[in-house]
Amino acid sequence: MALAVGKEFSYLRLSTDSIETKTSVEQKNVEDSVENIYQACLIRPRLKDTFPLHKVRHISYLKRGLCQLSENFECLDASRPWLCYWIVHSLNLLGERIPDSQQLKIRDFFSTVQCSTGGFCGNVGHLPHLATTYAAVSAIASLDLTEVYDVIDRPALASFLSTMHKPDGSFTMHYDGELDVRGAYCAAVVSTLTGIKTDEMFENTGRWVASCQTYEGGFGSRPGTEAHGGYTFCALATLILLNKTHLIDKDRLLDWAVHRQMVFEGGFQGRTNKLVDGCYSFWQGGLFPLLHHILSTDHSGMSSKSWLFSQVSLQDYILFCCQYPSGGLVDKPGKSRDYYHTCYCLSGLSISQHSFSDQVVRGDPNNMVEPTHPVFNIVLSKADRMAKYLVTGKVVEEVGSGEVVEEKEKIENC
């Protein structure tokens, strides 16, 4: 939020009361690097009003990754659907359509990692996993061709999701695997996007997810664990999809969420007393459209033109601190680029630019990216296209990117 304050903003920095800890030292180092960047902008006042999102560089970086990855990515060999989703969604946000020939190659890849018993694996020969199933289905839904949609075996997928469901309402991530709130979110999104969701598939899930809310107001991975941005987003989005938001303390959740935006940097932290991280631009920033939707039913005076966080400050952090010079986005200044942070920084940028009825664009007007669905995190124009095709066999015309007001109705109908 420093750039929004103006020339003197050092008072926004962390006060340690002369007590130094490892955490406070790390926070000071991050603030130093961010301050150097923001001070340079203040020396040239026009820069903050014209600074560009380097779309061409980001698109080039993403396209290279979609076609060929170096041996350095061997450690992510079990996350290939994730890499595909991060890259495809990022290109969509930047308005770059993926050629039909490339879409068909992506289809062929997903056909090799789809398990005969349902769900998608991280790579050929691996076990089906809810997280990679979510990534695969989200990537497929982010494409245009119905031939790609047809790769999904819906009956087998429904069987897999039902098998992952436990009597208490939780979901395990894979056979005999760990259970946490990610499983419920992945299952809810996948079943909605493919049109296979049933009440039986999610029996008791709403209550189990609600039990993950902590004394702080956010949600942990499971009951009794620490509140965390990623788990909180997964929990709230799941409860919206299941129409169970009445089970949680919404005011306490809002209080926790607004305090995760860093006063000095402008970006979000994932947990209390942690450092800013570009990926939480979405995991935390994405909470606010969902909260706005829920709270507006109780408070009719809420504006549809803005969210309950500083959208400009978040854009400042992403644009000035998270862009890697040769393309891609990063966690924080000094970190390396990767496809994960590129995806979620751009997703957070989209959230901060588009409200239900207005747009706020920092810097160059061409910095605007496509609006993303705040529950699914795929671009609005593709949010329900695949589900309608898989259920009806008909292709639905895409929604114009400017028709963001309609998204409030889409959330209600999820």
Coordinates of N, CA and C in Angstrom, one line a residue, residues 199-294:
D199 N -26.2 -34.9 -4.6 CA -26.3 -34.7 -3.1 C -25.6 -35.8 -2.4
E200 N -25.7 -37.0 -2.9 CA -25.1 -38.2 -2.2 C -23.6 -38.1 -2.3
M201 N -23.1 -37.6 -3.3 CA -21.6 -37.5 -3.5 C -21.0 -36.6 -2.4
F202 N -21.8 -35.6 -1.9 CA -21.3 -34.6 -0.9 C -22.1 -34.7 0.4
E203 N -22.6 -35.8 0.8 CA -23.3 -35.9 2.0 C -22.3 -35.6 3.2
N204 N -22.8 -34.7 4.1 CA -22.0 -34.3 5.3 C -20.8 -33.5 4.9
T205 N -20.5 -33.2 3.7 CA -19.3 -32.4 3.3 C -19.4 -31.0 3.8
G206 N -20.5 -30.4 3.7 CA -20.6 -29.0 4.2 C -20.3 -28.9 5.7
R207 N -20.8 -29.8 6.5 CA -20.5 -29.7 7.9 C -19.1 -30.0 8.2
W208 N -18.5 -30.9 7.5 CA -17.1 -31.2 7.7 C -16.2 -30.0 7.4
V209 N -16.4 -29.4 6.2 CA -15.7 -28.2 5.8 C -15.8 -27.1 6.8
A210 N -17.1 -26.9 7.3 CA -17.3 -25.8 8.3 C -16.5 -26.1 9.6
S211 N -16.3 -27.4 9.9 CA -15.6 -27.7 11.2 C -14.1 -27.4 11.1
C212 N -13.6 -27.0 9.9 CA -12.2 -26.6 9.7 C -12.0 -25.2 10.0
Q213 N -13.0 -24.4 10.2 CA -12.9 -23.0 10.6 C -12.2 -22.9 11.9
T214 N -11.2 -22.0 12.0 CA -10.4 -21.9 13.3 C -10.9 -20.7 14.1
Y215 N -10.3 -20.5 15.3 CA -10.6 -19.4 16.1 C -10.3 -18.1 15.5
E216 N -9.3 -18.0 14.6 CA -8.9 -16.8 13.9 C -10.0 -16.4 12.9
G217 N -10.7 -17.3 12.3 CA -11.7 -17.0 11.3 C -11.5 -17.6 10.0
G218 N -10.2 -17.9 9.7 CA -9.9 -18.6 8.4 C -10.1 -20.1 8.6
F219 N -9.6 -20.9 7.6 CA -9.8 -22.3 7.7 C -8.5 -23.0 7.6
G220 N -8.4 -24.1 8.3 CA -7.2 -25.0 8.3 C -7.4 -26.1 7.3
S221 N -6.4 -27.0 7.1 CA -6.5 -28.1 6.2 C -7.5 -29.1 6.7
R222 N -7.7 -29.2 8.0 CA -8.7 -30.1 8.6 C -9.0 -29.6 10.0
P223 N -9.9 -30.1 10.7 CA -10.2 -29.6 12.0 C -9.0 -29.5 13.0
G224 N -8.8 -28.4 13.6 CA -7.8 -28.3 14.6 C -6.5 -27.8 14.1
T225 N -6.4 -27.4 12.8 CA -5.1 -27.0 12.2 C -5.2 -25.4 12.0
E226 N -4.0 -24.9 11.7 CA -3.9 -23.4 11.6 C -4.6 -22.9 10.3
A227 N -5.2 -21.7 10.4 CA -5.8 -21.0 9.3 C -4.8 -20.7 8.2
H228 N -5.1 -20.9 7.0 CA -4.2 -20.8 5.8 C -5.0 -20.3 4.6
G229 N -4.3 -19.4 3.8 CA -5.0 -18.8 2.7 C -5.5 -19.8 1.7
G230 N -4.7 -20.8 1.3 CA -5.1 -21.7 0.3 C -6.3 -22.6 0.8
Y231 N -6.2 -23.1 2.0 CA -7.3 -23.9 2.5 C -8.5 -23.1 2.8
T232 N -8.4 -21.8 3.1 CA -9.5 -21.0 3.4 C -10.3 -20.8 2.1
F233 N -9.5 -20.5 1.0 CA -10.2 -20.3 -0.3 C -10.9 -21.6 -0.7
C234 N -10.3 -22.8 -0.6 CA -10.9 -24.0 -0.9 C -12.1 -24.3 -0.1
A235 N -12.1 -24.0 1.2 CA -13.2 -24.2 2.1 C -14.4 -23.3 1.7
L236 N -14.2 -22.0 1.5 CA -15.3 -21.1 1.2 C -15.9 -21.4 -0.2
A237 N -15.0 -21.7 -1.2 CA -15.6 -22.0 -2.5 C -16.4 -23.3 -2.5
T238 N -15.9 -24.2 -1.7 CA -16.7 -25.5 -1.6 C -18.1 -25.2 -1.0
L239 N -18.1 -24.5 0.1 CA -19.4 -24.2 0.8 C -20.3 -23.4 -0.1
I240 N -19.8 -22.6 -1.0 CA -20.6 -21.9 -2.0 C -21.2 -22.9 -3.0
L241 N -20.4 -23.8 -3.5 CA -20.8 -24.8 -4.5 C -21.9 -25.7 -3.9
L242 N -21.8 -25.9 -2.5 CA -22.7 -26.8 -1.9 C -23.9 -26.1 -1.2
N243 N -23.8 -24.7 -1.3 CA -24.9 -23.9 -0.7 C -25.0 -24.1 0.8
K244 N -23.8 -24.1 1.4 CA -23.7 -24.4 2.9 C -23.0 -23.3 3.6
T245 N -23.0 -22.0 3.1 CA -22.3 -21.0 3.8 C -22.9 -20.5 5.1
H246 N -24.2 -20.9 5.3 CA -24.8 -20.6 6.6 C -24.2 -21.3 7.8
L247 N -23.3 -22.3 7.5 CA -22.8 -23.0 8.6 C -21.5 -22.4 9.3
I248 N -21.0 -21.3 8.7 CA -19.8 -20.7 9.2 C -20.0 -19.3 9.7
D249 N -19.0 -18.8 10.4 CA -19.0 -17.5 11.0 C -18.3 -16.5 9.9
K250 N -19.2 -15.9 9.1 CA -18.7 -15.1 8.0 C -18.0 -13.8 8.4
D251 N -18.5 -13.2 9.5 CA -17.9 -12.0 9.9 C -16.4 -12.2 10.4
R252 N -16.3 -13.3 11.1 CA -14.9 -13.7 11.6 C -14.0 -14.0 10.5
L253 N -14.5 -14.6 9.5 CA -13.7 -14.9 8.3 C -13.3 -13.7 7.6
L254 N -14.2 -12.7 7.4 CA -13.9 -11.4 6.8 C -12.8 -10.7 7.6
D255 N -12.9 -10.7 8.9 CA -11.9 -10.0 9.7 C -10.5 -10.7 9.5
W256 N -10.5 -12.0 9.4 CA -9.2 -12.7 9.2 C -8.7 -12.3 7.8
A257 N -9.5 -12.3 6.8 CA -9.1 -12.1 5.4 C -8.5 -10.7 5.2
V258 N -9.2 -9.7 5.7 CA -8.8 -8.3 5.4 C -7.4 -8.1 6.1
H259 N -7.1 -8.8 7.2 CA -5.8 -8.6 7.9 C -4.7 -9.4 7.2
R260 N -4.9 -10.1 6.2 CA -3.9 -10.8 5.5 C -3.2 -10.0 4.4
Q261 N -3.8 -8.8 4.0 CA -3.1 -7.9 3.1 C -2.1 -7.1 3.8
M262 N -0.9 -7.2 3.3 CA 0.3 -6.5 3.9 C 0.2 -5.0 3.8
V263 N 0.3 -4.3 4.8 CA 0.1 -2.9 4.8 C 1.2 -2.2 4.0
F264 N 2.5 -2.7 4.1 CA 3.6 -2.0 3.4 C 3.7 -2.5 1.9
E265 N 3.7 -3.8 1.7 CA 3.9 -4.4 0.4 C 2.7 -4.2 -0.5
G266 N 1.5 -4.4 0.0 CA 0.3 -4.4 -0.8 C -0.2 -5.7 -1.2
G267 N 0.7 -6.8 -1.2 CA 0.3 -8.1 -1.5 C -0.3 -8.8 -0.3
F268 N -0.5 -10.1 -0.4 CA -1.1 -10.9 0.7 C -0.1 -11.9 1.3
Q269 N -0.3 -12.2 2.6 CA 0.4 -13.3 3.2 C -0.5 -14.4 3.3
G270 N 0.0 -15.6 3.5 CA -0.9 -16.8 3.5 C -1.4 -17.1 4.9
R271 N -0.6 -16.8 5.9 CA -0.9 -17.0 7.3 C -0.5 -15.8 8.2
T272 N -1.0 -15.8 9.4 CA -0.6 -14.7 10.3 C 0.9 -14.8 10.6
N273 N 1.6 -13.6 10.5 CA 3.0 -13.5 10.8 C 3.9 -14.2 9.8
K274 N 3.4 -14.3 8.5 CA 4.2 -14.9 7.4 C 4.5 -13.8 6.4
L275 N 5.4 -14.1 5.5 CA 5.8 -13.1 4.5 C 4.8 -13.0 3.4
V276 N 4.8 -11.9 2.7 CA 4.0 -11.7 1.5 C 4.4 -12.7 0.4
D277 N 3.5 -13.2 -0.4 CA 3.8 -14.1 -1.5 C 2.8 -13.9 -2.6
G278 N 3.3 -13.7 -3.8 CA 2.5 -13.4 -5.0 C 1.4 -14.4 -5.2
C279 N 1.5 -15.6 -4.9 CA 0.5 -16.6 -5.2 C -0.8 -16.3 -4.4
Y280 N -0.6 -15.7 -3.2 CA -1.8 -15.4 -2.4 C -2.6 -14.2 -2.9
S281 N -2.1 -13.6 -4.0 CA -2.9 -12.6 -4.7 C -4.2 -13.2 -5.1
F282 N -4.2 -14.5 -5.4 CA -5.4 -15.2 -5.8 C -6.0 -15.9 -4.5
W283 N -5.2 -16.7 -3.9 CA -5.8 -17.5 -2.8 C -6.4 -16.7 -1.7
Q284 N -5.8 -15.5 -1.4 CA -6.5 -14.6 -0.4 C -7.4 -13.6 -1.2
G285 N -6.8 -13.0 -2.2 CA -7.6 -12.0 -3.0 C -8.9 -12.6 -3.5
G286 N -8.9 -13.9 -3.9 CA -10.1 -14.5 -4.5 C -11.2 -14.8 -3.4
L287 N -10.8 -14.6 -2.1 CA -11.9 -14.8 -1.1 C -12.9 -13.6 -1.2
F288 N -12.5 -12.5 -1.6 CA -13.3 -11.3 -1.5 C -14.5 -11.2 -2.4
P289 N -14.4 -11.7 -3.7 CA -15.6 -11.8 -4.5 C -16.6 -12.8 -3.9
L290 N -16.1 -13.9 -3.3 CA -17.0 -14.9 -2.7 C -17.6 -14.3 -1.4
L291 N -16.8 -13.6 -0.6 CA -17.4 -13.0 0.6 C -18.4 -11.9 0.3
H292 N -18.1 -11.1 -0.8 CA -19.0 -10.1 -1.2 C -20.3 -10.6 -1.6
H293 N -20.3 -11.7 -2.3 CA -21.5 -12.4 -2.7 C -22.3 -12.8 -1.5
I294 N -21.7 -13.4 -0.6 CA -22.4 -14.0 0.6 C -22.9 -12.8 1.5

